[in-house]
Every structure is written in structure tokens, then in C-alpha cells.
Coordinates of N, CA and C in Angstrom, one line a residue:
M1 N -74.7 9.4 24.1 CA -74.4 9.4 25.5 C -73.0 9.9 25.8
S2 N -72.9 11.1 26.3 CA -71.5 11.6 26.5 C -71.5 12.7 27.6
T3 N -70.3 13.0 28.1 CA -70.1 14.1 29.0 C -69.8 15.3 28.3
I4 N -70.6 16.4 28.5 CA -70.3 17.7 27.9 C -70.0 18.6 29.0
Q5 N -69.6 19.8 28.7 CA -69.4 20.9 29.7 C -70.2 22.1 29.3
I6 N -70.8 22.6 30.4 CA -71.6 23.9 30.2 C -70.9 25.0 31.1
K7 N -70.9 26.2 30.6 CA -70.2 27.3 31.2 C -71.1 28.0 32.2
V8 N -70.7 28.0 33.5 CA -71.5 28.6 34.5 C -70.6 29.6 35.2
N9 N -70.9 30.9 35.0 CA -70.0 32.0 35.6 C -68.5 31.7 35.4
E10 N -68.2 31.5 34.1 CA -66.8 31.3 33.8 C -66.2 30.0 34.2
K11 N -67.0 29.1 34.8 CA -66.5 27.8 35.2 C -67.1 26.7 34.4
Q12 N -66.4 25.7 34.0 CA -66.9 24.6 33.2 C -67.5 23.5 34.1
V13 N -68.7 23.2 33.9 CA -69.4 22.2 34.7 C -69.8 21.0 33.8
D14 N -69.5 19.8 34.3 CA -69.9 18.6 33.6 C -71.4 18.4 33.6
A15 N -71.8 17.8 32.5 CA -73.2 17.3 32.4 C -73.3 16.1 31.5
H16 N -74.2 15.2 31.8 CA -74.4 14.0 31.0 C -75.4 14.3 30.0
L17 N -75.1 14.1 28.7 CA -76.0 14.3 27.6 C -76.3 13.0 26.9
A18 N -77.6 12.7 26.8 CA -78.1 11.5 26.0 C -79.1 12.0 25.0
N19 N -78.7 12.1 23.8 CA -79.5 12.7 22.8 C -80.3 11.7 21.9
G20 N -81.6 11.7 22.3 CA -82.5 10.8 21.5 C -83.2 11.5 20.4
G21 N -82.9 12.8 20.2 CA -83.4 13.6 19.1 C -84.7 14.3 19.2
G22 N -85.4 14.0 20.3 CA -86.7 14.6 20.5 C -86.8 15.7 21.6
A23 N -87.9 15.8 22.2 CA -88.1 16.9 23.2 C -87.1 16.8 24.3
G24 N -86.8 17.9 24.9 CA -85.8 18.0 25.9 C -86.3 17.6 27.3
V25 N -85.5 16.9 28.1 CA -85.8 16.5 29.4 C -84.6 16.8 30.3
L26 N -84.7 17.6 31.3 CA -83.6 17.9 32.3 C -83.8 17.0 33.5
V27 N -82.7 16.2 33.8 CA -82.8 15.3 34.9 C -81.9 15.9 36.0
L28 N -82.5 16.0 37.2 CA -81.7 16.6 38.4 C -81.6 15.5 39.4
H29 N -80.3 15.2 39.7 CA -80.0 14.1 40.6 C -80.3 14.3 42.0
A30 N -80.3 13.2 42.8 CA -80.4 13.3 44.3 C -79.1 13.8 44.9
W31 N -79.1 13.8 46.2 CA -77.9 14.4 46.9 C -76.6 13.6 46.8
W32 N -76.7 12.4 46.2 CA -75.5 11.6 46.0 C -74.5 12.2 45.0
G33 N -75.1 12.9 44.1 CA -74.2 13.4 42.9 C -74.6 12.7 41.7
L34 N -74.0 13.0 40.6 CA -74.3 12.4 39.3 C -73.7 11.1 39.1
N35 N -74.3 10.1 39.8 CA -73.7 8.7 39.8 C -74.2 7.9 38.6
P36 N -73.7 6.7 38.5 CA -74.1 5.9 37.3 C -75.6 5.7 37.1
F37 N -76.4 5.6 38.2 CA -77.8 5.4 38.1 C -78.4 6.5 37.3
F38 N -78.1 7.7 37.6 CA -78.8 8.9 37.0 C -78.3 9.0 35.5
K39 N -77.1 8.6 35.2 CA -76.7 8.6 33.8 C -77.4 7.5 33.0
Q40 N -77.6 6.4 33.7 CA -78.3 5.3 33.0 C -79.8 5.7 32.8
F41 N -80.3 6.4 33.8 CA -81.7 6.9 33.7 C -81.9 7.8 32.4
C42 N -80.9 8.7 32.3 CA -80.9 9.6 31.1 C -80.8 8.8 29.8
D43 N -79.9 7.8 29.8 CA -79.8 7.0 28.6 C -81.0 6.2 28.2
R44 N -81.7 5.7 29.2 CA -83.0 5.0 29.0 C -84.0 6.0 28.4
L45 N -84.1 7.2 28.9 CA -85.0 8.2 28.4 C -84.7 8.5 26.9
A46 N -83.4 8.6 26.6 CA -83.0 8.9 25.2 C -83.4 7.8 24.3
K47 N -83.4 6.6 24.7 CA -83.9 5.5 23.9 C -85.4 5.6 23.7
E48 N -86.1 6.3 24.5 CA -87.5 6.6 24.3 C -87.7 7.8 23.4
G49 N -86.6 8.4 22.9 CA -86.7 9.5 21.9 C -86.5 10.9 22.5
F50 N -86.1 11.0 23.7 CA -85.9 12.3 24.3 C -84.5 12.8 24.3
T51 N -84.3 14.1 24.3 CA -83.0 14.7 24.4 C -82.8 15.1 25.9
V52 N -81.9 14.4 26.5 CA -81.8 14.4 28.0 C -80.5 14.9 28.5
L53 N -80.6 15.9 29.4 CA -79.4 16.5 30.0 C -79.4 16.4 31.5
A54 N -78.3 16.0 32.1 CA -78.3 15.9 33.6 C -77.0 16.6 34.1
P55 N -77.1 17.9 34.6 CA -76.0 18.6 35.1 C -75.4 18.0 36.4
D56 N -74.1 18.1 36.6 CA -73.5 17.6 37.8 C -73.6 18.8 38.8
L57 N -74.5 18.6 39.8 CA -74.6 19.6 40.9 C -73.7 19.4 42.0
R58 N -72.8 18.5 41.9 CA -71.8 18.2 43.0 C -70.4 18.4 42.6
D59 N -70.2 18.9 41.4 CA -68.8 19.2 40.9 C -67.9 18.0 41.0
G60 N -68.4 16.9 40.5 CA -67.7 15.7 40.3 C -67.6 14.8 41.5
Q61 N -68.1 15.2 42.6 CA -68.1 14.4 43.8 C -69.4 13.5 43.9
V62 N -69.2 12.3 44.3 CA -70.3 11.3 44.4 C -70.2 10.6 45.8
A63 N -71.3 10.7 46.5 CA -71.4 10.1 47.8 C -72.1 8.7 47.6
K64 N -71.6 7.7 48.4 CA -72.1 6.4 48.4 C -72.9 6.0 49.6
T65 N -72.7 6.8 50.7 CA -73.5 6.5 51.9 C -74.2 7.8 52.3
I66 N -75.2 7.6 53.2 CA -76.0 8.8 53.7 C -75.1 9.8 54.4
D67 N -74.1 9.3 55.2 CA -73.2 10.2 55.9 C -72.4 11.0 54.9
E68 N -71.9 10.4 53.9 CA -71.1 11.1 52.8 C -72.0 12.1 52.2
A69 N -73.3 11.8 51.9 CA -74.2 12.7 51.2 C -74.5 13.9 52.1
K70 N -74.7 13.6 53.4 CA -75.0 14.7 54.4 C -73.8 15.7 54.4
A71 N -72.6 15.1 54.3 CA -71.4 16.0 54.4 C -71.3 16.8 53.1
L72 N -71.7 16.3 52.0 CA -71.7 17.1 50.8 C -72.8 18.2 50.9
M73 N -73.9 17.9 51.4 CA -75.0 18.8 51.6 C -74.6 20.0 52.5
E74 N -73.8 19.7 53.5 CA -73.4 20.7 54.5 C -72.4 21.7 53.8
K75 N -71.7 21.2 52.7 CA -70.8 22.1 52.0 C -71.4 22.7 50.8
S76 N -72.7 22.4 50.5 CA -73.3 22.9 49.3 C -73.5 24.4 49.3
D77 N -73.4 25.0 48.2 CA -73.7 26.4 47.9 C -75.0 26.4 47.1
G78 N -76.1 26.7 47.8 CA -77.4 26.7 47.1 C -77.5 27.6 45.9
E79 N -76.9 28.8 46.1 CA -76.9 29.8 45.0 C -76.2 29.3 43.8
W80 N -75.0 28.7 44.0 CA -74.2 28.1 42.9 C -75.0 27.0 42.2
M81 N -75.6 26.1 43.0 CA -76.3 25.0 42.5 C -77.5 25.5 41.6
G82 N -78.2 26.5 42.1 CA -79.2 27.1 41.3 C -78.8 27.6 40.0
Q83 N -77.6 28.2 40.0 CA -77.0 28.8 38.7 C -76.7 27.6 37.8
V84 N -76.2 26.5 38.3 CA -76.0 25.3 37.4 C -77.3 24.8 36.9
V85 N -78.3 24.7 37.7 CA -79.6 24.2 37.2 C -80.2 25.0 36.1
F86 N -80.2 26.3 36.3 CA -80.8 27.2 35.4 C -80.0 27.4 34.1
T87 N -78.6 27.3 34.2 CA -77.8 27.3 33.0 C -78.0 26.0 32.2
A88 N -78.1 24.9 32.9 CA -78.3 23.7 32.2 C -79.6 23.7 31.5
K89 N -80.6 24.3 32.1 CA -82.0 24.4 31.5 C -81.9 25.2 30.2
D90 N -81.1 26.3 30.3 CA -80.9 27.2 29.1 C -80.2 26.4 28.0
H91 N -79.2 25.7 28.3 CA -78.5 24.9 27.4 C -79.4 23.9 26.7
L92 N -80.2 23.2 27.5 CA -81.1 22.2 26.9 C -82.2 22.9 26.0
C93 N -82.7 24.0 26.4 CA -83.7 24.7 25.6 C -83.1 25.1 24.3
E94 N -81.8 25.4 24.2 CA -81.2 25.7 22.9 C -81.1 24.5 22.0
M95 N -81.0 23.3 22.6 CA -80.8 22.1 21.9 C -82.1 21.5 21.4
A96 N -83.1 21.6 22.2 CA -84.4 21.0 21.9 C -85.5 22.0 21.6
K97 N -86.4 21.6 20.8 CA -87.5 22.5 20.4 C -88.6 22.4 21.4
G98 N -89.3 23.5 21.7 CA -90.5 23.5 22.5 C -90.2 23.5 24.0
K99 N -91.2 23.3 24.8 CA -91.0 23.3 26.2 C -90.3 22.0 26.6
I100 N -89.6 22.0 27.7 CA -88.9 20.9 28.2 C -89.6 20.2 29.3
G101 N -89.2 19.0 29.6 CA -89.6 18.3 30.8 C -88.5 18.4 31.9
V102 N -88.9 18.3 33.1 CA -87.9 18.3 34.2 C -88.3 17.2 35.1
I103 N -87.2 16.4 35.5 CA -87.4 15.3 36.4 C -86.4 15.4 37.5
G104 N -86.9 15.4 38.7 CA -86.0 15.6 39.9 C -86.2 14.5 40.9
F105 N -85.0 14.1 41.5 CA -85.1 13.0 42.5 C -84.6 13.6 43.9
S106 N -85.5 13.6 44.9 CA -85.2 14.0 46.2 C -84.7 15.5 46.2
M107 N -83.4 15.7 46.4 CA -82.9 17.1 46.3 C -83.2 17.7 44.9
G108 N -83.0 16.9 43.9 CA -83.3 17.3 42.5 C -84.8 17.6 42.3
G109 N -85.6 16.9 43.1 CA -87.1 17.2 43.0 C -87.4 18.6 43.5
A110 N -86.7 19.0 44.5 CA -86.9 20.4 45.0 C -86.6 21.4 43.9
W111 N -85.4 21.1 43.2 CA -85.0 22.0 42.1 C -86.0 21.9 40.9
A112 N -86.6 20.8 40.7 CA -87.6 20.7 39.6 C -88.8 21.6 39.9
L113 N -89.2 21.6 41.1 CA -90.4 22.5 41.5 C -90.0 23.9 41.4
I114 N -88.7 24.2 41.8 CA -88.3 25.6 41.6 C -88.3 26.1 40.2
L115 N -87.8 25.2 39.3 CA -87.8 25.5 37.9 C -89.2 25.7 37.3
A116 N -90.0 24.7 37.7 CA -91.4 24.8 37.1 C -92.1 26.0 37.6
S117 N -91.8 26.6 38.8 CA -92.5 27.7 39.2 C -91.8 29.0 38.8
N118 N -90.6 29.0 38.5 CA -89.8 30.2 38.1 C -89.8 30.5 36.6
V119 N -89.8 29.4 35.8 CA -89.8 29.6 34.3 C -91.0 28.7 33.7
P120 N -92.2 29.0 34.1 CA -93.3 28.2 33.7 C -93.5 28.2 32.1
D121 N -93.1 29.2 31.5 CA -93.2 29.3 30.0 C -92.3 28.4 29.3
Q122 N -91.3 27.8 30.0 CA -90.3 26.9 29.4 C -90.5 25.4 29.8
V123 N -91.3 25.2 30.8 CA -91.5 23.8 31.3 C -92.9 23.3 31.0
G124 N -92.9 22.1 30.3 CA -94.2 21.6 29.9 C -94.6 20.4 30.7
A125 N -93.7 19.8 31.4 CA -93.9 18.6 32.2 C -92.9 18.5 33.4
T126 N -93.4 18.3 34.6 CA -92.6 18.2 35.8 C -92.8 16.9 36.5
V127 N -91.8 16.2 36.7 CA -91.9 14.9 37.5 C -91.0 14.9 38.7
V128 N -91.6 14.7 39.8 CA -90.9 14.7 41.1 C -90.9 13.4 41.8
F129 N -89.7 12.8 42.0 CA -89.5 11.6 42.8 C -89.1 12.0 44.2
Y130 N -90.0 11.7 45.1 CA -89.7 11.9 46.6 C -88.9 13.1 46.9
G131 N -89.4 14.3 46.4 CA -88.8 15.6 46.7 C -89.8 16.6 46.9
N132 N -89.5 17.7 47.6 CA -90.4 18.7 47.9 C -89.7 20.1 48.1
E133 N -90.4 21.1 47.9 CA -89.8 22.5 48.1 C -90.9 23.5 48.4
D134 N -90.7 24.5 49.1 CA -91.7 25.5 49.5 C -91.7 26.5 48.3
V135 N -92.4 26.2 47.3 CA -92.5 27.2 46.1 C -93.9 27.6 46.0
D136 N -94.1 28.7 45.3 CA -95.5 29.2 45.0 C -96.0 28.3 43.8
V137 N -96.8 27.3 44.1 CA -97.3 26.4 43.1 C -98.2 27.0 42.1
S138 N -98.8 28.2 42.5 CA -99.8 28.9 41.7 C -99.1 29.4 40.4
K139 N -97.8 29.4 40.4 CA -97.0 29.9 39.2 C -96.8 28.8 38.2
I140 N -97.0 27.5 38.7 CA -96.7 26.4 37.8 C -97.8 26.2 36.8
T141 N -97.4 26.1 35.5 CA -98.4 25.9 34.4 C -98.2 24.6 33.7
S142 N -97.1 23.9 34.1 CA -96.8 22.6 33.5 C -97.7 21.5 34.1
K143 N -97.9 20.4 33.5 CA -98.5 19.2 34.1 C -97.4 18.7 35.2
V144 N -97.9 18.2 36.3 CA -97.0 17.7 37.3 C -97.4 16.3 37.7
M145 N -96.3 15.4 37.8 CA -96.5 14.1 38.3 C -95.6 13.8 39.5
G146 N -96.1 13.3 40.5 CA -95.3 13.0 41.7 C -95.3 11.5 42.0
H147 N -94.1 11.0 42.4 CA -93.9 9.6 42.8 C -93.4 9.6 44.3
F148 N -94.2 9.1 45.2 CA -93.9 9.1 46.6 C -94.3 7.8 47.3
S149 N -93.6 7.6 48.4 CA -93.9 6.5 49.3 C -95.1 6.9 50.3
D150 N -95.8 5.9 50.8 CA -96.8 6.2 51.8 C -96.2 6.3 53.2
N151 N -94.9 6.0 53.3 CA -94.3 6.0 54.7 C -92.8 6.3 54.5
D152 N -92.5 7.6 54.3 CA -91.1 8.0 53.9 C -90.6 8.9 55.1
E153 N -89.6 8.4 55.8 CA -89.0 9.2 56.9 C -88.4 10.5 56.4
W154 N -88.0 10.6 55.2 CA -87.3 11.8 54.6 C -88.4 12.7 54.0
E155 N -89.5 12.2 53.6 CA -90.5 13.0 53.0 C -91.9 12.6 53.5
P156 N -92.2 13.1 54.7 CA -93.5 12.6 55.3 C -94.7 12.9 54.4
K157 N -95.6 12.0 54.5 CA -96.8 12.0 53.6 C -97.6 13.3 53.8
E158 N -97.6 13.8 55.1 CA -98.4 15.0 55.3 C -97.8 16.2 54.5
W159 N -96.5 16.2 54.3 CA -95.8 17.2 53.5 C -96.3 17.1 52.1
V160 N -96.3 15.9 51.6 CA -96.7 15.6 50.2 C -98.1 16.0 50.0
D161 N -99.0 15.6 50.9 CA -100.4 15.9 50.8 C -100.6 17.4 50.8
K162 N -99.9 18.1 51.6 CA -100.0 19.6 51.7 C -99.6 20.2 50.3
K163 N -98.4 19.8 49.8 CA -98.0 20.3 48.5 C -98.9 20.1 47.4
F164 N -99.4 18.9 47.3 CA -100.3 18.5 46.2 C -101.7 19.1 46.4
G165 N -102.0 19.3 47.7 CA -103.3 20.0 48.0 C -103.2 21.4 47.5
Q166 N -102.0 22.1 47.7 CA -101.8 23.4 47.2 C -102.0 23.5 45.7
M167 N -101.4 22.5 45.0 CA -101.6 22.4 43.6 C -103.0 22.3 43.2
K168 N -103.8 21.5 43.9 CA -105.2 21.3 43.6 C -105.9 22.7 43.7
D169 N -105.6 23.3 44.8 CA -106.3 24.6 45.1 C -105.9 25.7 44.1
A170 N -104.7 25.6 43.5 CA -104.2 26.5 42.6 C -104.6 26.2 41.1
G171 N -105.3 25.0 41.0 CA -105.7 24.6 39.6 C -104.6 24.0 38.8
V172 N -103.5 23.6 39.4 CA -102.4 22.9 38.7 C -102.8 21.5 38.3
D173 N -102.6 21.2 37.0 CA -102.9 19.8 36.5 C -101.9 18.9 37.1
H174 N -102.3 18.0 38.0 CA -101.3 17.2 38.7 C -101.8 15.8 38.9
T175 N -100.9 14.8 39.0 CA -101.2 13.4 39.3 C -100.2 13.0 40.4
L176 N -100.7 12.5 41.5 CA -99.9 12.0 42.6 C -100.0 10.5 42.7
H177 N -98.9 9.8 42.6 CA -98.8 8.4 42.7 C -98.1 8.0 44.0
I178 N -98.8 7.3 44.9 CA -98.3 6.8 46.1 C -98.0 5.3 46.0
Y179 N -96.8 4.9 46.5 CA -96.3 3.5 46.4 C -96.3 2.9 47.8
P180 N -97.2 2.1 48.1 CA -97.3 1.6 49.5 C -96.1 0.7 49.8
G181 N -95.5 0.9 51.0 CA -94.5 0.0 51.5 C -93.1 0.2 51.0
V182 N -92.9 1.2 50.2 CA -91.5 1.4 49.7 C -90.9 2.5 50.5
A183 N -89.6 2.7 50.3 CA -88.9 3.7 51.1 C -88.4 4.8 50.1
H184 N -87.8 5.9 50.7 CA -87.2 6.9 49.9 C -86.1 6.2 49.1
W185 N -85.9 6.8 47.9 CA -84.9 6.3 46.9 C -85.3 4.9 46.3
F186 N -86.6 4.6 46.3 CA -87.0 3.3 45.8 C -86.8 3.2 44.3
M187 N -86.6 4.3 43.6 CA -86.4 4.3 42.2 C -85.0 3.9 41.8
E188 N -84.0 4.0 42.7 CA -82.6 4.0 42.4 C -82.0 2.6 42.6
N189 N -81.6 1.9 41.5 CA -81.3 0.5 41.6 C -79.9 0.3 42.2
D190 N -79.2 1.3 42.6 CA -77.9 1.2 43.3 C -78.1 1.4 44.8
R191 N -79.4 1.5 45.3 CA -79.7 1.7 46.7 C -80.3 0.5 47.3
P192 N -80.1 0.2 48.6 CA -80.7 -0.9 49.2 C -82.3 -0.7 49.3
E193 N -82.7 0.6 49.2 CA -84.2 0.9 49.3 C -84.9 0.6 47.9
Y194 N -84.1 0.2 46.9 CA -84.7 0.0 45.6 C -85.8 -1.1 45.6
D195 N -86.9 -0.7 44.9 CA -88.0 -1.6 44.8 C -88.3 -1.8 43.3
A196 N -88.0 -3.0 42.8 CA -88.0 -3.2 41.3 C -89.4 -3.0 40.8
A197 N -90.4 -3.5 41.4 CA -91.8 -3.4 40.9 C -92.3 -2.0 40.9
A198 N -92.1 -1.3 42.0 CA -92.5 0.1 42.1 C -91.7 1.0 41.1
A199 N -90.4 0.7 41.0 CA -89.6 1.5 40.0 C -90.0 1.3 38.6
Q200 N -90.4 0.0 38.2 CA -90.8 -0.2 36.8 C -92.2 0.5 36.6
L201 N -93.1 0.5 37.5 CA -94.3 1.2 37.4 C -94.1 2.7 37.3
A202 N -93.3 3.2 38.1 CA -93.0 4.7 38.1 C -92.3 5.0 36.8
W203 N -91.5 4.2 36.3 CA -90.8 4.5 35.0 C -91.9 4.5 33.8
D204 N -92.7 3.5 33.8 CA -93.7 3.4 32.8 C -94.6 4.6 32.8
R205 N -95.1 5.0 34.0 CA -95.9 6.2 34.2 C -95.2 7.5 33.7
T206 N -93.9 7.6 34.0 CA -93.2 8.8 33.7 C -93.0 8.9 32.2
V207 N -92.6 7.8 31.5 CA -92.4 7.9 30.1 C -93.7 8.2 29.4
E208 N -94.8 7.6 29.8 CA -96.1 7.9 29.2 C -96.5 9.4 29.4
F209 N -96.2 9.9 30.6 CA -96.5 11.3 31.0 C -95.7 12.2 30.1
L210 N -94.4 12.0 29.9 CA -93.6 12.8 29.1 C -94.0 12.8 27.7
K211 N -94.3 11.6 27.1 CA -94.7 11.6 25.7 C -96.0 12.3 25.5
K212 N -96.9 12.3 26.4 CA -98.2 12.9 26.3 C -98.1 14.4 26.4
N213 N -97.1 14.9 27.1 CA -97.1 16.4 27.5 C -96.0 17.2 26.9
L214 N -95.1 16.5 26.1 CA -94.0 17.2 25.5 C -94.1 17.1 24.0

């Protein structure tokens, strides 16, 4: 478990590496930044045998409140963030053999779908926690697992149903898990929305999914 640097357009970008020696998994954080929860999530996955990399998409900045996160979002450069995501993916692919897994949370979930649809030959498993993006799902060839609330003000269920309905229509092998009564960010133990039971269930499902498909 260490901080490494990856080179993105002549700039050094931090990333958290937890090397469990096995298949590669790219973890893409929520809009807060690369905070301790996401680093600990990587470390837990490494203990399950995966080689895990989480790039810092916020250039060292970490928000602790929704207002702070919104301010970071307003200053975000989507093109630059995409370059970081894809460069981190390349770095992980060089380290680990075979197709990688991608796990994204909220904002990172959008990037996970973008990766899965843009480089399908490199992604074997995609896990999305309460995130969405308007991508061409017909290009996705990986297995997909989604973890969502049944009543999320940030990610309405009709959006989720539409996206996974598109996957069904496109023949994408997908599994959608809905967690009743939880809120957005239910997986993150540093958030007031954290739900321990749902988080444990989602963790168990995710690890099993990754081990089966990578």
C-alpha cells in the first residue's frame, strides 16, 4: 500500500497502489477526492488478492462537505480527468496480466462506464456504485454489476432502470442490485449516509463478482 506517481502529459499525478499480486482493479473515487475511505477500499481489495490502483482525480484536494465537493466539481476539467483515468488504466494494465476490473463510485462510476465502453478489450468486470453516464452500452463487453438505492435523490431510480434496460437490450451481461431505504454514498463509512449492512452485502457481492470474472 503506497502512493505512486503516474505521468499524465508531463505532469506527475498521485495514485494509491495496493498490490495483492493478482488481477488488476482500477478504483475511481467519488467527487470528494481520493480520501482515506477509497484508499482503505483499495487495501481491502488487495487483501483479497487483487492489484489495485486508484488515481487522484482531484490533484490532492479532498472535500469533506457537499458544498466543498460541488466547488471542486465546478472547477473540474473533464478532459484532464479523462486523461488521468485512461493513463492510470494503462499503468495498471502494464502491471497486471489480463483484463482489469473497474470500480467507480458516483462520479467515478460515470468514468467506469466510460472506460468499459471505450476500451472493452481491456475491461473484464465493471462495478458501478450509485453512478451513471450517457454512454453507448452496446460497446460494453465486460460483465457489469450495479449497486444502487431505491430512492436516491442524486441518482433517480428511473435513470438507473433506463441505463440497465439499455444494457439488457444490448445483450450486456449485467446484474443490478437495489438496496431499499439507503441513500447515495451508502458504501462510504466516512459519510453520514453510510449503511453498514448494505455496505457489507455490496462488498461481498463485489469481491465474488471480481473473483469470478477476472
